[in-house]
mmCIF file of C-alpha atoms in Angstrom:
data_model
loop_
_atom_site.group_PDB
_atom_site.id
_atom_site.type_symbol
_atom_site.label_atom_id
_atom_site.label_comp_id
_atom_site.label_asym_id
_atom_site.label_seq_id
_atom_site.Cartn_x
_atom_site.Cartn_y
_atom_site.Cartn_z
ATOM 1 C CA MET U 934 32.436 12.273 14.133
ATOM 2 C CA GLN U 935 34.956 10.023 13.477
ATOM 3 C CA ILE U 936 36.410 6.286 14.866
ATOM 4 C CA LEU U 937 40.666 7.378 15.744
ATOM 5 C CA LYS U 938 41.534 3.833 16.336
ATOM 6 C CA LEU U 939 40.225 0.429 15.644
ATOM 7 C CA LYS U 940 41.304 -2.696 17.957
ATOM 8 C CA LEU U 941 39.935 -6.126 16.315
ATOM 9 C CA ILE U 942 40.497 -9.253 17.782
ATOM 10 C CA ASN U 943 39.704 -12.941 16.259
ATOM 11 C CA TYR U 944 38.095 -10.312 13.995
ATOM 12 C CA ARG U 945 37.390 -13.315 10.500
ATOM 13 C CA ASN U 946 41.272 -12.526 9.353
ATOM 14 C CA PHE U 947 43.326 -10.503 11.675
ATOM 15 C CA ILE U 948 43.478 -12.532 15.048
ATOM 16 C CA SER U 949 44.937 -8.874 16.534
ATOM 17 C CA GLU U 950 45.310 -5.630 14.932
ATOM 18 C CA GLU U 951 44.987 -2.233 15.255
ATOM 19 C CA PHE U 952 44.609 0.920 13.139
ATOM 20 C CA ASN U 953 44.860 4.636 14.184
ATOM 21 C CA PHE U 954 42.805 6.430 11.440
ATOM 22 C CA SER U 955 43.170 9.703 9.579
ATOM 23 C CA LYS U 956 40.440 11.943 11.126
ATOM 24 C CA TYR U 957 39.054 12.635 6.876
ATOM 25 C CA LYS U 958 40.244 10.343 4.136
ATOM 26 C CA ASN U 959 41.663 7.185 5.212
ATOM 27 C CA ILE U 960 42.098 4.407 2.080
ATOM 28 C CA ILE U 961 42.407 0.822 2.061
ATOM 29 C CA ILE U 962 43.824 -0.957 -0.249
ATOM 30 C CA GLY U 963 44.519 -4.823 -1.121
ATOM 31 C CA ASN U 964 43.293 -7.934 -3.483
ATOM 32 C CA ASN U 965 40.381 -9.880 -3.033
ATOM 33 C CA GLY U 966 40.630 -11.864 0.211
ATOM 34 C CA MET U 967 43.794 -9.388 1.784
ATOM 35 C CA GLY U 968 41.032 -8.713 4.114
ATOM 36 C CA LYS U 969 39.963 -4.545 3.307
ATOM 37 C CA THR U 970 35.761 -5.329 3.671
ATOM 38 C CA ASN U 971 36.294 -6.807 6.298
ATOM 39 C CA ILE U 972 37.945 -3.702 8.513
ATOM 40 C CA VAL U 973 34.891 -1.517 7.337
ATOM 41 C CA GLU U 974 32.888 -4.712 8.058
ATOM 42 C CA ALA U 975 34.093 -4.335 11.224
ATOM 43 C CA ILE U 976 33.808 -0.396 12.077
ATOM 44 C CA TYR U 977 29.947 -0.732 10.459
ATOM 45 C CA TYR U 978 29.193 -3.396 12.877
ATOM 46 C CA LEU U 979 30.637 -1.246 15.453
ATOM 47 C CA ALA U 980 27.714 1.144 14.630
ATOM 48 C CA ILE U 981 25.265 -0.976 14.267
ATOM 49 C CA THR U 982 25.431 -4.103 15.819
ATOM 50 C CA LYS U 983 25.561 -6.489 12.531
ATOM 51 C CA SER U 984 27.229 -6.675 8.836
ATOM 52 C CA PHE U 985 26.260 -5.940 6.174
ATOM 53 C CA ARG U 986 27.720 -8.831 4.467
ATOM 54 C CA THR U 987 25.894 -11.635 6.464
ATOM 55 C CA PHE U 988 23.570 -12.515 9.404
ATOM 56 C CA ASP U 989 24.977 -15.151 11.206
ATOM 57 C CA ASP U 990 27.527 -13.247 13.260
ATOM 58 C CA ASN U 991 29.736 -16.326 13.676
ATOM 59 C CA VAL U 992 31.560 -16.344 10.711
ATOM 60 C CA LEU U 993 32.712 -12.929 12.087
ATOM 61 C CA VAL U 994 34.733 -15.225 14.670
ATOM 62 C CA ASN U 995 37.598 -16.469 12.954
ATOM 63 C CA ILE U 996 37.840 -20.111 12.783
ATOM 64 C CA ASP U 997 40.212 -21.309 15.201
ATOM 65 C CA LYS U 998 39.288 -19.039 18.174
ATOM 66 C CA GLU U 999 36.405 -18.968 20.635
ATOM 67 C CA PHE U 1000 35.184 -14.739 20.327
ATOM 68 C CA SER U 1001 35.965 -11.873 18.395
ATOM 69 C CA THR U 1002 36.420 -8.566 19.819
ATOM 70 C CA ILE U 1003 35.732 -5.359 17.946
ATOM 71 C CA LYS U 1004 37.141 -1.973 19.892
ATOM 72 C CA GLY U 1005 36.979 1.135 18.416
ATOM 73 C CA ASP U 1006 38.256 5.263 20.067
ATOM 74 C CA ILE U 1007 35.076 7.219 18.730
ATOM 75 C CA TYR U 1008 35.231 11.466 18.967
ATOM 76 C CA HIS U 1009 31.915 12.807 18.795
ATOM 77 C CA ASN U 1010 32.304 15.921 21.302
ATOM 78 C CA SER U 1011 34.758 13.839 23.281
ATOM 79 C CA LYS U 1012 36.299 10.421 23.090
ATOM 80 C CA LYS U 1013 34.459 7.490 24.345
ATOM 81 C CA GLU U 1014 35.671 3.643 23.632
ATOM 82 C CA TYR U 1015 32.830 1.689 22.452
ATOM 83 C CA LYS U 1016 33.867 -2.897 22.460
ATOM 84 C CA ILE U 1017 31.451 -5.306 20.842
ATOM 85 C CA VAL U 1018 32.462 -8.886 21.870
ATOM 86 C CA ILE U 1019 31.246 -11.990 19.710
ATOM 87 C CA GLU U 1020 30.374 -14.791 21.161
ATOM 88 C CA LYS U 1021 29.088 -18.247 20.348
ATOM 89 C CA ASN U 1022 26.028 -17.424 22.600
ATOM 90 C CA GLY U 1023 25.827 -14.040 21.646
ATOM 91 C CA LYS U 1024 27.504 -10.560 22.011
ATOM 92 C CA LYS U 1025 27.676 -7.561 24.420
ATOM 93 C CA VAL U 1026 28.644 -4.309 24.138
ATOM 94 C CA PHE U 1027 30.743 -1.871 26.343
ATOM 95 C CA ILE U 1028 30.510 1.923 26.234
ATOM 96 C CA ASP U 1029 33.813 2.844 27.913
ATOM 97 C CA SER U 1030 33.898 -0.568 29.876
ATOM 98 C CA LYS U 1031 30.779 -0.601 31.443
ATOM 99 C CA GLN U 1032 28.294 -3.394 29.716
ATOM 100 C CA ILE U 1033 24.991 -1.987 28.036
ATOM 101 C CA ASN U 1034 21.585 -4.271 28.573
ATOM 102 C CA LYS U 1035 20.131 -3.155 25.736
ATOM 103 C CA ILE U 1036 21.264 -3.108 22.495
ATOM 104 C CA SER U 1037 18.696 -0.526 21.702
ATOM 105 C CA ASP U 1038 20.685 2.141 24.500
ATOM 106 C CA TYR U 1039 23.758 1.413 22.422
ATOM 107 C CA ILE U 1040 23.340 1.574 18.654
ATOM 108 C CA SER U 1041 22.454 5.791 17.545
ATOM 109 C CA LYS U 1042 25.636 6.346 19.338
ATOM 110 C CA ILE U 1043 27.919 5.473 16.086
ATOM 111 C CA ASN U 1044 26.481 7.101 13.097
ATOM 112 C CA VAL U 1045 27.729 5.380 9.401
ATOM 113 C CA ILE U 1046 26.799 5.584 6.751
ATOM 114 C CA MET U 1047 27.659 2.707 4.229
ATOM 115 C CA PHE U 1048 27.717 2.561 0.633
ATOM 116 C CA ASN U 1049 28.694 -0.386 -1.377
ATOM 117 C CA GLN U 1050 27.737 -2.012 -4.937
ATOM 118 C CA GLU U 1051 24.326 -3.818 -3.551
ATOM 119 C CA ASP U 1052 23.090 -0.009 -3.034
ATOM 120 C CA LEU U 1053 23.721 0.858 -6.390
ATOM 121 C CA LYS U 1054 21.049 -2.411 -6.914
ATOM 122 C CA LEU U 1055 18.218 0.038 -4.760
ATOM 123 C CA ILE U 1056 16.334 0.904 -7.073
ATOM 124 C CA LYS U 1057 15.785 -2.609 -9.095
ATOM 125 C CA ALA U 1058 15.881 -3.885 -5.177
ATOM 126 C CA ASN U 1059 13.233 -6.274 -3.492
ATOM 127 C CA PRO U 1060 11.051 -4.348 -0.914
ATOM 128 C CA SER U 1061 12.182 -6.425 1.776
ATOM 129 C CA MET U 1062 16.430 -5.061 0.895
ATOM 130 C CA HIS U 1063 14.232 -1.099 0.462
ATOM 131 C CA ARG U 1064 13.754 -1.780 4.412
ATOM 132 C CA LYS U 1065 16.462 -3.527 5.204
ATOM 133 C CA LEU U 1066 18.756 0.178 4.377
ATOM 134 C CA ILE U 1067 15.740 2.476 5.436
ATOM 135 C CA ASN U 1068 15.629 0.001 9.211
ATOM 136 C CA MET U 1069 19.563 0.878 9.430
ATOM 137 C CA GLU U 1070 19.235 4.254 8.978
ATOM 138 C CA ILE U 1071 16.098 5.708 11.273
ATOM 139 C CA SER U 1072 17.971 3.457 14.076
ATOM 140 C CA GLN U 1073 20.952 5.768 14.028
ATOM 141 C CA LEU U 1074 18.720 8.309 14.314
ATOM 142 C CA ASP U 1075 16.143 6.989 16.923
ATOM 143 C CA ASN U 1076 17.219 3.831 19.448
ATOM 144 C CA GLU U 1077 13.020 4.114 20.412
ATOM 145 C CA TYR U 1078 12.924 3.012 16.592
ATOM 146 C CA LEU U 1079 14.959 0.167 16.456
ATOM 147 C CA LYS U 1080 12.190 -1.041 20.104
ATOM 148 C CA LEU U 1081 9.597 -1.035 18.907
ATOM 149 C CA LEU U 1082 10.976 -2.944 14.975
ATOM 150 C CA SER U 1083 11.719 -5.565 17.781
ATOM 151 C CA ASP U 1084 8.324 -5.305 19.561
ATOM 152 C CA TYR U 1085 5.965 -5.123 16.088
ATOM 153 C CA ASN U 1086 8.210 -8.349 15.207
ATOM 154 C CA LYS U 1087 7.409 -10.531 18.140
ATOM 155 C CA VAL U 1088 3.887 -9.139 17.910
ATOM 156 C CA LEU U 1089 3.581 -11.019 14.647
ATOM 157 C CA LYS U 1090 4.829 -14.158 14.769
ATOM 158 C CA GLN U 1091 3.059 -14.617 17.865
ATOM 159 C CA ARG U 1092 -0.410 -13.197 15.101
ATOM 160 C CA ASN U 1093 1.210 -15.698 12.578
ATOM 161 C CA THR U 1094 1.157 -18.643 15.359
ATOM 162 C CA TYR U 1095 -1.973 -17.941 16.736
ATOM 163 C CA LEU U 1096 -3.133 -18.216 13.116
ATOM 164 C CA LYS U 1097 -1.879 -21.122 12.214
ATOM 165 C CA SER U 1098 -3.365 -22.640 15.205
ATOM 166 C CA MET U 1099 -6.419 -21.661 14.508
ATOM 167 C CA LEU U 1100 -6.178 -22.932 11.104
ATOM 168 C CA THR U 1101 -5.686 -26.700 12.417
ATOM 169 C CA ASN U 1102 -8.515 -26.592 15.322
ATOM 170 C CA SER U 1103 -11.525 -24.548 14.718
ATOM 171 C CA MET U 1104 -12.461 -24.695 18.556
ATOM 172 C CA ILE U 1105 -9.880 -21.982 19.246
ATOM 173 C CA PRO U 1106 -10.959 -18.848 20.043
ATOM 174 C CA LYS U 1107 -10.647 -15.323 18.040
ATOM 175 C CA GLU U 1108 -10.502 -12.773 20.642
ATOM 176 C CA TYR U 1109 -7.192 -13.570 21.566
ATOM 177 C CA LEU U 1110 -6.208 -12.688 17.995
ATOM 178 C CA ASP U 1111 -8.352 -9.537 17.792
ATOM 179 C CA ILE U 1112 -5.617 -8.599 21.081
ATOM 180 C CA LEU U 1113 -2.640 -9.361 19.076
ATOM 181 C CA THR U 1114 -4.502 -7.137 15.818
ATOM 182 C CA GLY U 1115 -4.814 -4.119 17.961
ATOM 183 C CA LYS U 1116 -1.256 -4.443 19.227
ATOM 184 C CA LEU U 1117 0.137 -4.631 16.168
ATOM 185 C CA ILE U 1118 -1.979 -1.735 14.747
ATOM 186 C CA GLU U 1119 -0.688 0.437 17.520
ATOM 187 C CA LEU U 1120 2.975 -0.539 17.009
ATOM 188 C CA GLY U 1121 2.585 -0.249 13.027
ATOM 189 C CA LEU U 1122 1.015 3.138 13.178
ATOM 190 C CA LYS U 1123 4.074 4.914 15.203
ATOM 191 C CA ILE U 1124 6.404 2.585 12.557
ATOM 192 C CA ASN U 1125 4.663 4.703 10.164
ATOM 193 C CA VAL U 1126 4.941 7.622 11.549
ATOM 194 C CA LEU U 1127 8.772 7.229 12.452
ATOM 195 C CA ARG U 1128 9.008 6.274 8.633
ATOM 196 C CA LYS U 1129 7.055 8.604 7.334
ATOM 197 C CA ASN U 1130 9.182 11.116 8.868
ATOM 198 C CA TYR U 1131 12.123 9.789 7.816
ATOM 199 C CA ILE U 1132 11.723 9.800 4.079
ATOM 200 C CA ASP U 1133 10.097 13.720 3.999
ATOM 201 C CA GLU U 1134 13.177 14.435 5.111
ATOM 202 C CA ILE U 1135 15.189 12.531 2.599
ATOM 203 C CA ASN U 1136 12.772 13.702 -0.335
ATOM 204 C CA LYS U 1137 14.118 17.391 0.706
ATOM 205 C CA TYR U 1138 17.633 16.959 0.119
ATOM 206 C CA LEU U 1139 17.551 14.041 -2.839
ATOM 207 C CA ASN U 1140 16.428 16.504 -5.958
ATOM 208 C CA ASP U 1141 18.409 18.697 -5.250
ATOM 209 C CA ASN U 1142 21.779 16.479 -5.211
ATOM 210 C CA PHE U 1143 20.308 14.896 -8.167
ATOM 211 C CA LYS U 1144 20.772 18.077 -10.090
ATOM 212 C CA LYS U 1145 23.462 19.118 -9.140
ATOM 213 C CA ILE U 1146 24.652 15.902 -10.066
ATOM 214 C CA THR U 1147 22.433 15.488 -13.458
ATOM 215 C CA LYS U 1148 20.931 18.760 -13.994
ATOM 216 C CA LYS U 1149 18.165 17.141 -14.003
ATOM 217 C CA GLU U 1150 14.205 17.303 -11.897
ATOM 218 C CA GLY U 1151 12.348 15.665 -10.707
ATOM 219 C CA LEU U 1152 13.509 12.844 -8.485
ATOM 220 C CA TYR U 1153 11.534 11.496 -5.690
ATOM 221 C CA LEU U 1154 10.661 8.496 -2.709
ATOM 222 C CA LYS U 1155 7.604 7.389 -1.905
ATOM 223 C CA TYR U 1156 6.836 5.374 0.767
ATOM 224 C CA ILE U 1157 4.163 2.687 0.317
ATOM 225 C CA SER U 1158 2.581 1.314 3.025
ATOM 226 C CA GLU U 1159 -0.904 -0.649 3.987
ATOM 227 C CA TYR U 1160 -1.022 2.205 7.212
ATOM 228 C CA ASN U 1161 -0.723 5.219 5.253
ATOM 229 C CA ASP U 1162 -3.107 8.090 6.187
ATOM 230 C CA LEU U 1163 -5.445 5.072 8.413
ATOM 231 C CA THR U 1164 -6.411 5.373 12.294
ATOM 232 C CA LYS U 1165 -6.445 2.493 14.080
ATOM 233 C CA GLU U 1166 -10.593 2.081 13.408
ATOM 234 C CA ASP U 1167 -9.619 2.164 9.984
ATOM 235 C CA LEU U 1168 -6.735 -0.121 10.011
ATOM 236 C CA ILE U 1169 -9.259 -2.649 12.443
ATOM 237 C CA LYS U 1170 -11.702 -2.634 9.115
ATOM 238 C CA LYS U 1171 -9.060 -4.152 7.254
ATOM 239 C CA TYR U 1172 -7.871 -6.982 9.756
ATOM 240 C CA ASN U 1173 -11.544 -7.909 9.894
ATOM 241 C CA GLN U 1174 -11.436 -7.991 6.061
ATOM 242 C CA MET U 1175 -8.145 -9.740 5.615
ATOM 243 C CA TYR U 1176 -9.001 -12.232 8.324
ATOM 244 C CA LYS U 1177 -9.843 -15.580 6.124
ATOM 245 C CA LYS U 1178 -7.089 -14.855 3.881
ATOM 246 C CA ASP U 1179 -4.158 -14.503 6.561
ATOM 247 C CA LEU U 1180 -6.446 -17.576 8.145
ATOM 248 C CA ASN U 1181 -5.968 -19.699 4.893
ATOM 249 C CA TYR U 1182 -2.441 -19.218 4.485
ATOM 250 C CA GLY U 1183 -1.857 -19.338 7.689
ATOM 251 C CA LYS U 1184 0.075 -16.102 8.237
ATOM 252 C CA THR U 1185 -0.513 -12.148 8.516
ATOM 253 C CA ASN U 1186 -0.553 -10.430 4.875
ATOM 254 C CA ILE U 1187 -0.806 -6.639 5.592
ATOM 255 C CA GLY U 1188 1.171 -4.567 7.688
ATOM 256 C CA ILE U 1189 4.240 -2.668 8.058
ATOM 257 C CA HIS U 1190 6.704 -5.634 7.570
ATOM 258 C CA LEU U 1191 5.277 -5.286 3.329
ATOM 259 C CA ASP U 1192 5.953 -1.506 3.307
ATOM 260 C CA ASP U 1193 8.325 -0.676 0.350
ATOM 261 C CA PHE U 1194 9.687 2.447 -0.423
ATOM 262 C CA ILE U 1195 10.171 2.921 -4.425
ATOM 263 C CA PHE U 1196 12.332 5.834 -6.188
ATOM 264 C CA TYR U 1197 10.381 7.853 -8.882
ATOM 265 C CA TYR U 1198 11.583 10.368 -11.388
ATOM 266 C CA LYS U 1199 8.562 12.324 -13.337
ATOM 267 C CA ASN U 1200 5.850 10.536 -11.761
ATOM 268 C CA LYS U 1201 6.966 7.095 -13.640
ATOM 269 C CA MET U 1202 9.152 4.572 -11.672
ATOM 270 C CA ALA U 1203 12.472 5.055 -11.812
ATOM 271 C CA LYS U 1204 13.604 1.799 -12.581
ATOM 272 C CA ASP U 1205 11.630 2.369 -16.024
ATOM 273 C CA TYR U 1206 12.560 5.438 -17.246
ATOM 274 C CA LEU U 1207 16.122 6.315 -16.018
ATOM 275 C CA SER U 1208 19.655 4.543 -17.709
ATOM 276 C CA GLU U 1209 21.529 3.090 -15.434
ATOM 277 C CA GLY U 1210 24.631 5.752 -15.006
ATOM 278 C CA GLU U 1211 21.740 8.008 -14.120
ATOM 279 C CA GLN U 1212 19.442 4.795 -11.675
ATOM 280 C CA LYS U 1213 23.308 5.517 -9.913
ATOM 281 C CA ASN U 1214 23.187 8.655 -9.694
ATOM 282 C CA ALA U 1215 20.154 8.766 -8.013
ATOM 283 C CA VAL U 1216 21.525 6.658 -5.462
ATOM 284 C CA ILE U 1217 24.483 8.809 -4.681
ATOM 285 C CA SER U 1218 21.951 11.526 -4.804
ATOM 286 C CA PHE U 1219 20.219 9.266 -2.028
ATOM 287 C CA LYS U 1220 23.304 8.591 -0.327
ATOM 288 C CA LEU U 1221 24.273 12.132 0.354
ATOM 289 C CA ALA U 1222 20.713 12.892 1.287
ATOM 290 C CA GLU U 1223 21.073 10.387 4.005
ATOM 291 C CA ILE U 1224 23.901 12.156 4.756
ATOM 292 C CA ASN U 1225 22.674 16.200 5.343
ATOM 293 C CA ILE U 1226 20.361 13.785 7.640
ATOM 294 C CA PHE U 1227 22.598 13.502 9.501
ATOM 295 C CA TYR U 1228 23.999 17.236 9.454
ATOM 296 C CA TYR U 1229 20.931 18.667 9.761
ATOM 297 C CA GLN U 1230 18.610 16.123 12.149
ATOM 298 C CA ALA U 1231 21.152 15.039 14.447
ATOM 299 C CA LYS U 1232 24.102 17.521 14.400
ATOM 300 C CA THR U 1233 27.048 15.174 13.101
ATOM 301 C CA MET U 1234 28.338 13.973 10.465
ATOM 302 C CA PRO U 1235 28.771 10.587 10.538
ATOM 303 C CA ILE U 1236 31.370 8.342 9.313
ATOM 304 C CA LEU U 1237 31.067 7.652 5.329
ATOM 305 C CA ILE U 1238 32.307 4.437 4.217
ATOM 306 C CA LEU U 1239 32.946 3.753 -0.009
ATOM 307 C CA ASP U 1240 33.299 -0.175 -0.244
ATOM 308 C CA ASP U 1241 34.752 -1.166 -3.428
ATOM 309 C CA LEU U 1242 33.304 1.001 -5.778
ATOM 310 C CA PHE U 1243 35.485 1.687 -7.697
ATOM 311 C CA SER U 1244 34.799 -1.647 -10.039
ATOM 312 C CA GLU U 1245 30.568 0.178 -11.057
ATOM 313 C CA LEU U 1246 31.695 4.007 -10.535
ATOM 314 C CA ASP U 1247 33.916 5.768 -12.415
ATOM 315 C CA ASN U 1248 36.708 8.553 -11.375
ATOM 316 C CA GLN U 1249 33.587 11.110 -12.530
ATOM 317 C CA LYS U 1250 31.906 9.104 -10.235
ATOM 318 C CA ILE U 1251 33.794 8.923 -7.353
ATOM 319 C CA ASN U 1252 34.483 12.219 -7.366
ATOM 320 C CA LYS U 1253 31.025 14.105 -7.756
ATOM 321 C CA ILE U 1254 30.704 12.332 -4.511
ATOM 322 C CA ILE U 1255 33.491 13.354 -2.515
ATOM 323 C CA LYS U 1256 33.136 16.747 -4.078
ATOM 324 C CA PHE U 1257 28.956 17.228 -2.101
ATOM 325 C CA LEU U 1258 30.767 16.218 1.282
ATOM 326 C CA LYS U 1259 31.498 18.353 3.634
ATOM 327 C CA LYS U 1260 35.660 18.451 5.010
ATOM 328 C CA SER U 1261 34.749 17.634 8.012
ATOM 329 C CA ILE U 1262 33.584 14.153 7.019
ATOM 330 C CA GLN U 1263 35.448 10.916 8.106
ATOM 331 C CA LEU U 1264 35.839 9.557 4.817
ATOM 332 C CA PHE U 1265 36.849 5.370 4.347
ATOM 333 C CA ILE U 1266 37.051 4.115 0.801
ATOM 334 C CA THR U 1267 38.405 0.552 0.138
ATOM 335 C CA THR U 1268 40.150 -0.306 -3.778
ATOM 336 C CA THR U 1269 42.382 -3.111 -5.145
ATOM 337 C CA ASP U 1270 44.919 -0.105 -6.603
ATOM 338 C CA LEU U 1271 45.759 3.424 -5.913
ATOM 339 C CA ASP U 1272 45.468 3.317 -9.565
ATOM 340 C CA ASN U 1273 41.999 4.190 -9.004
ATOM 341 C CA ILE U 1274 41.835 6.665 -6.931
ATOM 342 C CA ASP U 1275 42.027 10.653 -8.219
ATOM 343 C CA GLU U 1276 45.032 12.318 -7.215
ATOM 344 C CA LYS U 1277 42.638 14.780 -5.636
ATOM 345 C CA ILE U 1278 41.416 12.426 -3.527
ATOM 346 C CA LEU U 1279 45.010 11.587 -2.344
ATOM 347 C CA LYS U 1280 45.719 15.192 -0.695
ATOM 348 C CA ASN U 1281 45.663 14.881 3.170
ATOM 349 C CA CYS U 1282 44.829 11.194 2.927
ATOM 350 C CA ARG U 1283 46.065 8.528 5.281
ATOM 351 C CA VAL U 1284 46.218 4.521 3.079
ATOM 352 C CA PHE U 1285 46.757 1.050 4.715
ATOM 353 C CA LYS U 1286 48.544 -1.235 1.448
ATOM 354 C CA LEU U 1287 47.537 -4.357 2.638
ATOM 355 C CA LYS U 1288 49.766 -7.294 1.504
ATOM 356 C CA ASP U 1289 50.789 -10.884 2.723
ATOM 357 C CA LYS U 1290 49.810 -10.587 6.196
ATOM 358 C CA LYS U 1291 51.235 -7.067 6.459
ATOM 359 C CA ILE U 1292 49.796 -3.683 6.212
ATOM 360 C CA GLU U 1293 51.803 -0.252 5.439
ATOM 361 C CA VAL U 1294 50.388 2.542 6.604
ATOM 362 C CA LYS U 1295 50.971 5.590 4.832
ATOM 363 C CA ASP U 1296 49.949 9.659 4.787
ATOM 364 C CA TYR U 1297 49.965 12.123 1.745
ATOM 365 C CA GLU U 1298 50.030 15.433 2.383
#
């Protein structure tokens, strides 16, 4: 899978700009504030319909404009045009000029893996960041997952609202809460299975990748969930046991919205037993495992974005990432200076240099 062309209209600092990419390696260089991350953010947004930098779509629209457009030509067996129009009242998505009414029917068409400085904090990150990352990746492999997650969150919100109402009015019957609990459990069990399957797939490759990079082994990812190995009847009992606590707090205190994914090394938490450098290598191994899953499960190579990693990873670690990539993968690298880039990486590469509102393009043989 490759993005051949990207056109940005009123997107952040780009009023009207078009980029023609190499099918293989692309390097975007420029000082901070020039917009290099804006370009890869737009590629990511075109695939996921969300930014990895902000939850507010309005900031993606140039401050002096009313709307923004991201348009890309994607090649995967055949060429298709994907477009997203961002307006103040929402977004619209299109494939080959046909509007797609459901976002869940659009996501998973373009596969992108993002690797940036925030990902390097993954091992020490909080559970919400772990869930966000896993949700993004599974959604690209299974668009039904996104719908399940959306439905779960809607029922969760309804249940929490009803709990608060019950807390302030003791006359409100519990029967409707039981109905919401049943719906929550049914959706949660389906999500639990998909998450468990995904982590099992990650673990097929994670330790082998880590061993190739570090010569050490024993790394795995553990899925922590209240739903693990339980039936609907088991979970109903759990929710009934938590009823008083839920009522007092006005919120649901168990469920897949509280799941976590923790890195372990030799049956110990990796954050406590791996050095900083080894933790970075563990995250690299995880990202490579994600690529493995796309290749073997989705039968495609995703677009890989390495955003501003040279301030956190030395050339040796970057080269390790490149070394384990298949030649057919399309790669994007952002950096402030070409001096950071190994000559081997520059071979057969297209470089976009952002300077003074101009973009210079150079191909390296």
